[in-house]
Amino acid sequence: MAKVVGKHGELFSRLCDPEHLIDCARDAARGKRRRPDVAAFLLDMEPLCFDLAEELQRGEWRPSGYRTFHIQYPKPRQISSAPFADRVVHHAIVSILEPYFERRFVPFSFACRVGKGTHAALARASSLSARRRYVLRGDVTKFFPSIDHAILKAQVRRVIGDERMLVLLDLVIDGSNAQEPVLDWFPGDDLMTPALRRRGIPIGNLTSQFLANVLLDVLDHEVMDRLGFGDYVRYCDDFLVFSDDAAALHHARTAIDGCLSRLRLRLHERKGGIHSTRAPFPFCGFVLRRGVRRLKRESLVRATRRLRGLRRAVEAGTADSKSVSPRIAAWKGHARHVSSPRLVALTLLRAGYTLLGVDPITIRTVCCAAAAGTTTPTTVARRIATTTTPITPTTISGSVSPVPRSRAVCADGAAG
């Protein structure tokens, strides 16, 4: 049993410190200062944070409504955006509570944690896939809409004992907007149980990401402590368990099903299973196979279209190079985690980009050779992909042939 902290109310007192709220407002505004609601709050940040602190102290604070929108990639989701003042409170809650839970978290949970992230999870999964023969892939079905409020609150109360902090966190959880309906029956339920239990927390809140780690920490300790699998990776609700023994993984899957059932969650029937690591399997937007990392085909197609759109915006004068270059550099940095550096260069070439410091003859040679299906551009494309010079949106003119999609997608030789 974890040691319960904050029994004397010191956590809530720290949260209500106006200086702490000001720091949290600055954190919440990072990268969003040009948004009208954020700019308006920052304009009067100090008086607004003092008012917010008094409202919290008096117990009068209540979460406001959410603005919702939907995305379709990589799958249909409802995204919820809280008003900026509420996001300041969310940051304040997480900054106070996170250190006490961080001590309990296993080192191989990578979502929404300092020093972790997608690429760290990818690196560990790639390393384990090169050493182990089999992998158990798991994905929780409709994870955020399925989170049971009562179970989540009970998990928080195992560690936190500050009643006023718990009341505040309960307000955030109970203030969740309507999520995608999920009706699942678990052992011990009667006909009406799923309809009577509150469930679902919004995708988009910092508190939701933090609370997801709190809830699935139960799964992490089940896999690593009780089942004894050290070769484990989890990113949010996607996880991998590696082993040389397929039978042991089948046993682990049964145990994991039982663990998630106690949390009123279910594994996705189609997105999981036990596979050989010699066969490609997806994780964190990449495809892994025995230590080889590739981007998904659809990711490359979308990236090419997005990069072309940015180039055309610059050519039309609706965007400037200074605003476009960081976005291209961000994609380039993400794509460099694949096993082939040629892939980055060929995708940029297909989108109509050149790199400063690489002469036009070189660019033309790469494009024509790739179109002809020869192996000539290997060295040149590697030079382009690994250059550190800035990217300039340009049009590849003349009779240069476009790079075929099959060559761009399979540039690392891992796909045919």
Short mmCIF file of C-alpha atoms in Angstrom, two decimals:
data_model
loop_
_atom_site.label_atom_id
_atom_site.label_comp_id
_atom_site.label_asym_id
_atom_site.label_seq_id
_atom_site.Cartn_x
_atom_site.Cartn_y
_atom_site.Cartn_z
CA MET A 1 0.00 0.00 0.00
CA ALA A 2 1.39 3.43 -0.99
CA LYS A 3 2.03 6.05 1.63
CA VAL A 4 -0.79 8.63 1.61
CA VAL A 5 0.51 12.20 1.38
CA GLY A 6 -1.04 15.60 2.07
CA LYS A 7 -3.30 14.62 4.98
CA HIS A 8 -2.88 18.05 6.57
CA GLY A 9 -3.95 20.11 3.56
CA GLU A 10 -0.50 21.34 2.55
CA LEU A 11 -0.98 20.30 -1.11
CA PHE A 12 -4.04 22.47 -1.63
CA SER A 13 -2.36 25.42 0.10
CA ARG A 14 0.58 25.19 -2.29
CA LEU A 15 -1.77 24.99 -5.27
CA CYS A 16 -3.61 28.18 -4.22
CA ASP A 17 -0.44 30.25 -3.95
CA PRO A 18 -0.87 33.08 -6.53
CA GLU A 19 2.81 32.89 -7.48
CA HIS A 20 2.36 29.20 -8.27
CA LEU A 21 -0.68 29.96 -10.42
CA ILE A 22 1.28 32.64 -12.30
CA ASP A 23 4.02 30.11 -13.07
CA CYS A 24 1.38 27.63 -14.22
CA ALA A 25 -0.22 30.28 -16.46
CA ARG A 26 3.14 30.84 -18.15
CA ASP A 27 3.54 27.08 -18.65
CA ALA A 28 0.01 26.73 -20.05
CA ALA A 29 0.63 29.62 -22.47
CA ARG A 30 3.84 28.17 -23.89
CA GLY A 31 3.51 28.02 -27.68
CA LYS A 32 0.00 29.55 -27.58
CA ARG A 33 0.62 33.20 -26.75
CA ARG A 34 -0.83 34.45 -30.02
CA ARG A 35 -4.24 32.88 -29.42
CA PRO A 36 -6.79 35.56 -28.49
CA ASP A 37 -8.00 33.95 -25.24
CA VAL A 38 -4.43 33.28 -24.08
CA ALA A 39 -3.25 36.78 -24.99
CA ALA A 40 -6.22 38.32 -23.14
CA PHE A 41 -5.43 36.33 -19.98
CA LEU A 42 -1.72 37.15 -20.11
CA LEU A 43 -2.51 40.84 -20.48
CA ASP A 44 -3.93 40.87 -16.92
CA MET A 45 -2.23 37.73 -15.69
CA GLU A 46 -1.34 38.76 -12.14
CA PRO A 47 -4.74 40.12 -11.05
CA LEU A 48 -6.52 37.21 -12.75
CA CYS A 49 -4.30 34.68 -10.95
CA PHE A 50 -4.91 36.38 -7.59
CA ASP A 51 -8.68 36.27 -8.25
CA LEU A 52 -8.38 32.61 -9.25
CA ALA A 53 -6.47 31.83 -6.05
CA GLU A 54 -9.19 33.45 -3.91
CA GLU A 55 -11.90 31.58 -5.81
CA LEU A 56 -10.11 28.28 -5.18
CA GLN A 57 -9.56 29.08 -1.51
CA ARG A 58 -13.25 29.87 -0.99
CA GLY A 59 -14.24 26.62 -2.74
CA GLU A 60 -16.22 28.51 -5.38
CA TRP A 61 -14.24 27.48 -8.46
CA ARG A 62 -16.11 25.32 -10.98
CA PRO A 63 -14.94 24.10 -14.38
CA SER A 64 -16.41 25.91 -17.39
CA GLY A 65 -17.72 24.33 -20.57
CA TYR A 66 -15.50 22.81 -23.24
CA ARG A 67 -15.09 23.71 -26.88
CA THR A 68 -15.08 20.49 -28.88
CA PHE A 69 -13.94 19.55 -32.38
CA HIS A 70 -13.29 16.29 -34.17
CA ILE A 71 -10.26 14.88 -35.97
CA GLN A 72 -10.16 11.94 -38.37
CA TYR A 73 -6.45 11.02 -38.36
CA PRO A 74 -5.07 8.63 -37.21
CA LYS A 75 -8.63 7.68 -36.17
CA PRO A 76 -11.86 9.61 -35.45
CA ARG A 77 -11.64 11.36 -32.08
CA GLN A 78 -13.41 14.12 -30.18
CA ILE A 79 -10.94 16.70 -28.88
CA SER A 80 -12.00 19.00 -26.04
CA SER A 81 -10.48 22.38 -25.25
CA ALA A 82 -11.09 23.98 -21.85
CA PRO A 83 -11.05 27.78 -21.33
CA PHE A 84 -7.57 29.08 -20.60
CA ALA A 85 -8.29 29.89 -16.94
CA ASP A 86 -9.35 26.25 -16.43
CA ARG A 87 -6.15 25.07 -18.12
CA VAL A 88 -4.17 27.10 -15.59
CA VAL A 89 -5.92 25.16 -12.80
CA HIS A 90 -5.20 21.88 -14.61
CA HIS A 91 -1.49 22.74 -14.80
CA ALA A 92 -1.51 23.71 -11.12
CA ILE A 93 -3.07 20.38 -10.10
CA VAL A 94 -0.66 18.28 -12.16
CA SER A 95 2.42 20.21 -11.02
CA ILE A 96 1.53 19.54 -7.37
CA LEU A 97 0.45 15.90 -7.68
CA GLU A 98 2.82 14.58 -10.33
CA PRO A 99 5.96 14.20 -8.15
CA TYR A 100 4.12 11.91 -5.71
CA PHE A 101 2.94 9.60 -8.49
CA GLU A 102 6.17 9.79 -10.49
CA ARG A 103 7.89 7.84 -7.70
CA ARG A 104 5.46 4.97 -8.27
CA PHE A 105 5.48 4.92 -12.07
CA VAL A 106 7.57 2.26 -13.82
CA PRO A 107 10.41 3.61 -16.01
CA PHE A 108 8.95 2.16 -19.21
CA SER A 109 5.75 4.24 -19.33
CA PHE A 110 6.54 7.01 -21.83
CA ALA A 111 3.45 9.21 -22.32
CA CYS A 112 3.26 12.72 -20.85
CA ARG A 113 6.33 12.37 -18.62
CA VAL A 114 9.43 14.54 -18.38
CA GLY A 115 12.36 12.98 -20.25
CA LYS A 116 10.16 10.41 -22.00
CA GLY A 117 7.99 10.76 -25.10
CA THR A 118 7.20 9.06 -28.40
CA HIS A 119 10.74 8.73 -29.68
CA ALA A 120 12.08 7.33 -26.42
CA ALA A 121 9.29 4.72 -26.47
CA LEU A 122 10.10 3.95 -30.10
CA ALA A 123 13.80 3.53 -29.36
CA ARG A 124 13.13 1.04 -26.55
CA ALA A 125 10.59 -0.91 -28.59
CA SER A 126 13.00 -1.07 -31.53
CA SER A 127 15.82 -2.30 -29.29
CA LEU A 128 13.64 -5.00 -27.71
CA SER A 129 12.31 -6.14 -31.10
CA ALA A 130 15.88 -6.81 -32.20
CA ARG A 131 16.55 -9.03 -29.14
CA ARG A 132 13.29 -10.93 -28.63
CA ARG A 133 11.43 -13.39 -30.86
CA TYR A 134 7.82 -12.50 -30.02
CA VAL A 135 5.79 -9.44 -29.08
CA LEU A 136 2.38 -9.08 -27.45
CA ARG A 137 0.68 -5.92 -28.72
CA GLY A 138 -2.15 -4.40 -26.74
CA ASP A 139 -4.46 -1.43 -27.25
CA VAL A 140 -7.29 -0.46 -24.91
CA THR A 141 -10.60 -0.05 -26.73
CA LYS A 142 -11.93 3.55 -26.60
CA PHE A 143 -9.66 4.27 -23.68
CA PHE A 144 -10.50 7.86 -22.68
CA PRO A 145 -14.29 7.51 -23.17
CA SER A 146 -14.18 4.25 -21.13
CA ILE A 147 -12.38 5.52 -18.01
CA ASP A 148 -14.60 4.86 -15.00
CA HIS A 149 -14.79 7.89 -12.67
CA ALA A 150 -15.19 5.92 -9.43
CA ILE A 151 -12.22 3.64 -10.15
CA LEU A 152 -10.06 6.59 -11.21
CA LYS A 153 -10.86 8.53 -8.03
CA ALA A 154 -10.07 5.47 -5.92
CA GLN A 155 -6.65 5.15 -7.57
CA VAL A 156 -5.85 8.80 -6.79
CA ARG A 157 -6.93 8.36 -3.16
CA ARG A 158 -4.44 5.53 -2.69
CA VAL A 159 -1.68 8.16 -2.81
CA ILE A 160 -3.25 11.56 -2.03
CA GLY A 161 -4.91 12.34 1.31
CA ASP A 162 -5.50 16.11 1.05
CA GLU A 163 -9.29 16.34 1.09
CA ARG A 164 -9.54 19.79 -0.48
CA MET A 165 -7.19 18.75 -3.28
CA LEU A 166 -9.27 15.62 -3.85
CA VAL A 167 -12.50 17.67 -3.96
CA LEU A 168 -10.92 19.93 -6.59
CA LEU A 169 -9.74 16.98 -8.67
CA ASP A 170 -13.20 15.42 -8.38
CA LEU A 171 -14.67 18.63 -9.82
CA VAL A 172 -12.36 18.34 -12.84
CA ILE A 173 -13.23 14.66 -13.37
CA ASP A 174 -16.97 15.13 -12.85
CA GLY A 175 -16.91 18.22 -15.07
CA SER A 176 -15.91 16.14 -18.09
CA ASN A 177 -18.05 16.79 -21.13
CA ALA A 178 -20.06 14.07 -22.87
CA GLN A 179 -17.82 11.49 -24.52
CA GLU A 180 -18.43 8.78 -27.08
CA PRO A 181 -20.93 6.35 -25.53
CA VAL A 182 -19.45 3.04 -24.37
CA LEU A 183 -21.61 0.21 -23.05
CA ASP A 184 -19.69 -2.75 -21.63
CA TRP A 185 -20.75 -5.27 -19.01
CA PHE A 186 -18.22 -6.73 -16.59
CA PRO A 187 -18.43 -9.56 -14.03
CA GLY A 188 -20.89 -8.65 -11.26
CA ASP A 189 -22.82 -6.10 -13.33
CA ASP A 190 -26.57 -6.11 -13.64
CA LEU A 191 -28.46 -4.81 -16.65
CA MET A 192 -28.37 -1.15 -15.59
CA THR A 193 -24.81 -0.92 -14.20
CA PRO A 194 -23.14 0.52 -17.36
CA ALA A 195 -25.80 3.21 -17.64
CA LEU A 196 -25.48 4.25 -13.98
CA ARG A 197 -21.66 4.57 -13.78
CA ARG A 198 -20.05 7.86 -14.90
CA ARG A 199 -17.26 7.36 -17.39
CA GLY A 200 -15.08 9.26 -19.84
CA ILE A 201 -12.59 12.10 -19.51
CA PRO A 202 -11.83 14.58 -22.31
CA ILE A 203 -8.93 14.15 -24.69
CA GLY A 204 -7.05 17.45 -24.66
CA ASN A 205 -6.75 18.17 -20.93
CA LEU A 206 -3.36 17.94 -19.26
CA THR A 207 -5.15 16.35 -16.30
CA SER A 208 -6.54 13.64 -18.59
CA GLN A 209 -3.08 12.61 -19.75
CA PHE A 210 -1.80 12.58 -16.18
CA LEU A 211 -4.80 10.62 -14.86
CA ALA A 212 -4.45 8.10 -17.69
CA ASN A 213 -0.96 7.30 -16.38
CA VAL A 214 -2.32 7.05 -12.82
CA LEU A 215 -4.97 4.53 -13.90
CA LEU A 216 -2.76 2.41 -16.16
CA ASP A 217 0.01 2.30 -13.55
CA VAL A 218 -2.02 -0.66 -12.27
CA LEU A 219 -1.41 -2.42 -15.60
CA ASP A 220 2.31 -1.53 -15.57
CA HIS A 221 2.84 -3.13 -12.17
CA GLU A 222 0.73 -6.15 -13.15
CA VAL A 223 2.96 -6.83 -16.17
CA MET A 224 6.33 -6.04 -14.63
CA ASP A 225 5.93 -7.02 -10.96
CA ARG A 226 3.35 -9.79 -10.84
CA LEU A 227 3.90 -11.38 -14.27
CA GLY A 228 7.64 -10.64 -14.30
CA PHE A 229 8.02 -9.22 -17.83
CA GLY A 230 10.80 -6.62 -17.78
CA ASP A 231 10.80 -6.18 -21.56
CA TYR A 232 7.80 -3.87 -21.61
CA VAL A 233 6.88 -0.55 -23.24
CA ARG A 234 3.72 1.51 -22.80
CA TYR A 235 2.73 4.76 -24.48
CA CYS A 236 -0.67 5.89 -23.15
CA ASP A 237 -3.06 2.99 -23.88
CA ASP A 238 -0.77 1.21 -26.39
CA PHE A 239 1.68 -1.30 -24.92
CA LEU A 240 4.13 -3.99 -26.01
CA VAL A 241 5.40 -7.01 -24.07
CA PHE A 242 8.41 -8.87 -25.52
CA SER A 243 9.56 -12.41 -24.84
CA ASP A 244 11.22 -15.42 -26.46
CA ASP A 245 8.39 -17.64 -25.13
CA ALA A 246 5.12 -17.34 -27.05
CA ALA A 247 3.27 -19.51 -24.50
CA ALA A 248 4.27 -17.13 -21.69
CA LEU A 249 2.85 -14.23 -23.71
CA HIS A 250 -0.45 -16.08 -24.17
CA HIS A 251 -0.63 -16.52 -20.40
CA ALA A 252 0.24 -12.82 -19.95
CA ARG A 253 -2.56 -11.80 -22.31
CA THR A 254 -5.11 -13.66 -20.20
CA ALA A 255 -3.79 -12.00 -17.02
CA ILE A 256 -3.81 -8.57 -18.66
CA ASP A 257 -7.43 -9.08 -19.76
CA GLY A 258 -8.33 -9.78 -16.14
CA CYS A 259 -6.39 -6.74 -14.87
CA LEU A 260 -8.08 -4.40 -17.34
CA SER A 261 -11.48 -5.93 -16.58
CA ARG A 262 -11.03 -4.90 -12.93
CA LEU A 263 -10.48 -1.37 -14.22
CA ARG A 264 -13.59 -1.73 -16.43
CA LEU A 265 -11.49 -1.55 -19.59
CA ARG A 266 -11.13 -3.95 -22.53
CA LEU A 267 -8.38 -4.84 -24.97
CA HIS A 268 -9.07 -4.11 -28.63
CA GLU A 269 -9.76 -7.46 -30.30
CA ARG A 270 -8.37 -6.56 -33.73
CA LYS A 271 -5.44 -4.31 -32.86
CA GLY A 272 -3.59 -6.67 -30.55
CA GLY A 273 -2.20 -10.16 -30.57
CA ILE A 274 1.05 -12.10 -30.37
CA HIS A 275 3.38 -11.87 -33.36
CA SER A 276 6.91 -12.74 -34.38
CA THR A 277 9.20 -9.72 -34.28
CA ARG A 278 10.35 -10.72 -37.77
CA ALA A 279 6.98 -9.53 -39.06
CA PRO A 280 6.27 -5.76 -39.19
CA PHE A 281 4.10 -4.37 -36.39
CA PRO A 282 2.96 -0.76 -35.72
CA PHE A 283 3.80 1.35 -32.68
CA CYS A 284 3.72 5.12 -32.08
CA GLY A 285 3.13 5.95 -35.74
CA PHE A 286 6.03 3.83 -36.99
CA VAL A 287 6.35 0.25 -38.22
CA LEU A 288 8.94 -1.93 -36.46
CA ARG A 289 10.58 -5.16 -37.52
CA ARG A 290 13.63 -6.70 -35.84
CA GLY A 291 15.12 -3.32 -34.92
CA VAL A 292 14.26 -1.70 -38.28
CA ARG A 293 12.02 1.38 -38.09
CA ARG A 294 9.85 2.70 -40.93
CA LEU A 295 7.19 5.36 -41.21
CA LYS A 296 3.74 4.15 -42.14
CA ARG A 297 2.85 4.54 -45.81
CA GLU A 298 -0.15 6.74 -45.00
CA SER A 299 2.07 8.96 -42.82
CA LEU A 300 4.42 9.57 -45.73
CA VAL A 301 1.55 10.33 -48.10
CA ARG A 302 0.06 12.83 -45.62
CA ALA A 303 3.48 14.39 -44.97
CA THR A 304 4.11 14.84 -48.69
CA ARG A 305 0.74 16.54 -49.18
CA ARG A 306 1.27 18.77 -46.14
CA LEU A 307 4.78 19.78 -47.27
CA ARG A 308 3.51 20.56 -50.76
CA GLY A 309 0.77 22.71 -49.25
CA LEU A 310 3.34 24.67 -47.23
CA ARG A 311 5.51 25.19 -50.32
CA ARG A 312 2.53 26.43 -52.35
CA ALA A 313 1.54 28.78 -49.54
CA VAL A 314 5.01 30.36 -49.67
CA GLU A 315 4.86 30.62 -53.46
CA ALA A 316 1.42 32.25 -53.28
CA GLY A 317 2.60 34.71 -50.64
CA THR A 318 0.11 33.55 -47.98
CA ALA A 319 2.97 32.32 -45.74
CA ASP A 320 6.62 33.22 -45.33
CA SER A 321 9.69 31.02 -45.13
CA LYS A 322 10.33 31.90 -41.48
CA SER A 323 6.97 30.47 -40.40
CA VAL A 324 7.21 27.42 -42.67
CA SER A 325 10.79 26.35 -41.97
CA PRO A 326 10.22 25.30 -38.30
CA ARG A 327 7.31 23.07 -39.37
CA ILE A 328 9.42 21.39 -42.03
CA ALA A 329 12.30 21.00 -39.57
CA ALA A 330 9.94 19.43 -37.02
CA TRP A 331 8.77 16.81 -39.51
CA LYS A 332 12.34 16.20 -40.62
CA GLY A 333 13.42 15.63 -37.01
CA HIS A 334 10.52 13.21 -36.48
CA ALA A 335 11.23 11.30 -39.70
CA ARG A 336 14.93 10.91 -38.91
CA HIS A 337 14.01 8.26 -36.36
CA VAL A 338 13.50 5.81 -39.22
CA SER A 339 16.30 3.40 -40.13
CA SER A 340 16.94 4.96 -43.56
CA PRO A 341 18.05 8.61 -43.86
CA ARG A 342 17.22 8.49 -47.58
CA LEU A 343 13.52 8.48 -46.76
CA VAL A 344 13.56 12.06 -45.44
CA ALA A 345 15.36 13.38 -48.52
CA LEU A 346 13.14 11.57 -51.01
CA THR A 347 9.94 12.73 -49.29
CA LEU A 348 11.15 16.34 -49.32
CA LEU A 349 12.08 16.01 -52.99
CA ARG A 350 8.65 14.66 -53.85
CA ALA A 351 7.12 17.67 -52.11
CA GLY A 352 9.27 20.03 -54.21
CA TYR A 353 11.91 21.09 -51.67
CA THR A 354 15.66 21.52 -52.01
CA LEU A 355 18.23 22.09 -49.29
CA LEU A 356 20.56 25.06 -49.17
CA GLY A 357 24.09 24.00 -49.87
CA VAL A 358 23.11 21.20 -52.29
CA ASP A 359 23.54 22.15 -55.94
CA PRO A 360 20.67 21.79 -58.44
CA ILE A 361 22.59 19.14 -60.43
CA THR A 362 22.65 16.94 -57.33
CA ILE A 363 18.92 17.42 -56.75
CA ARG A 364 18.15 16.59 -60.40
CA THR A 365 20.38 13.51 -60.25
CA VAL A 366 18.58 12.20 -57.17
CA CYS A 367 15.12 12.70 -58.65
CA CYS A 368 15.92 11.24 -62.09
CA ALA A 369 17.82 8.29 -60.67
CA ALA A 370 15.02 7.50 -58.21
CA ALA A 371 12.45 7.73 -61.01
CA ALA A 372 14.53 5.41 -63.21
CA GLY A 373 14.81 2.87 -60.40
CA THR A 374 18.62 2.92 -60.23
CA THR A 375 20.74 2.79 -57.10
CA THR A 376 22.79 5.87 -58.00
CA PRO A 377 21.12 8.33 -55.56
CA THR A 378 21.89 6.34 -52.41
CA THR A 379 24.97 8.28 -51.37
CA VAL A 380 23.63 11.62 -52.56
CA ALA A 381 20.29 11.18 -50.81
CA ARG A 382 22.08 10.25 -47.60
CA ARG A 383 24.07 13.49 -47.89
CA ILE A 384 20.86 15.47 -48.40
CA ALA A 385 19.06 13.77 -45.51
CA THR A 386 21.88 14.33 -43.03
CA THR A 387 22.72 17.94 -43.91
CA THR A 388 22.20 20.51 -41.15
CA THR A 389 21.58 23.45 -43.46
CA PRO A 390 18.15 25.14 -43.40
CA ILE A 391 15.38 24.08 -45.77
CA THR A 392 14.13 26.47 -48.43
CA PRO A 393 10.77 25.97 -50.18
CA THR A 394 11.44 25.95 -53.94
CA THR A 395 10.00 24.37 -57.05
CA ILE A 396 12.02 21.71 -58.84
CA SER A 397 11.70 22.99 -62.37
CA GLY A 398 12.30 21.74 -65.89
CA SER A 399 11.99 18.13 -66.97
CA VAL A 400 12.72 16.57 -63.61
CA SER A 401 10.63 13.43 -63.18
CA PRO A 402 8.62 13.06 -59.98
CA VAL A 403 9.69 10.37 -57.55
CA PRO A 404 7.26 7.43 -57.74
CA ARG A 405 5.32 6.81 -54.53
CA SER A 406 6.49 3.20 -54.27
CA ARG A 407 10.14 4.29 -54.29
CA ALA A 408 9.53 7.03 -51.70
CA VAL A 409 7.67 4.74 -49.35
CA CYS A 410 10.03 1.79 -49.68
CA ALA A 411 13.24 3.85 -49.75
CA ASP A 412 14.75 1.95 -46.84
CA GLY A 413 14.47 -1.35 -48.69
CA ALA A 414 12.38 -2.84 -45.91
CA ALA A 415 9.17 -2.86 -47.93
CA GLY A 416 8.64 -4.12 -51.43
#
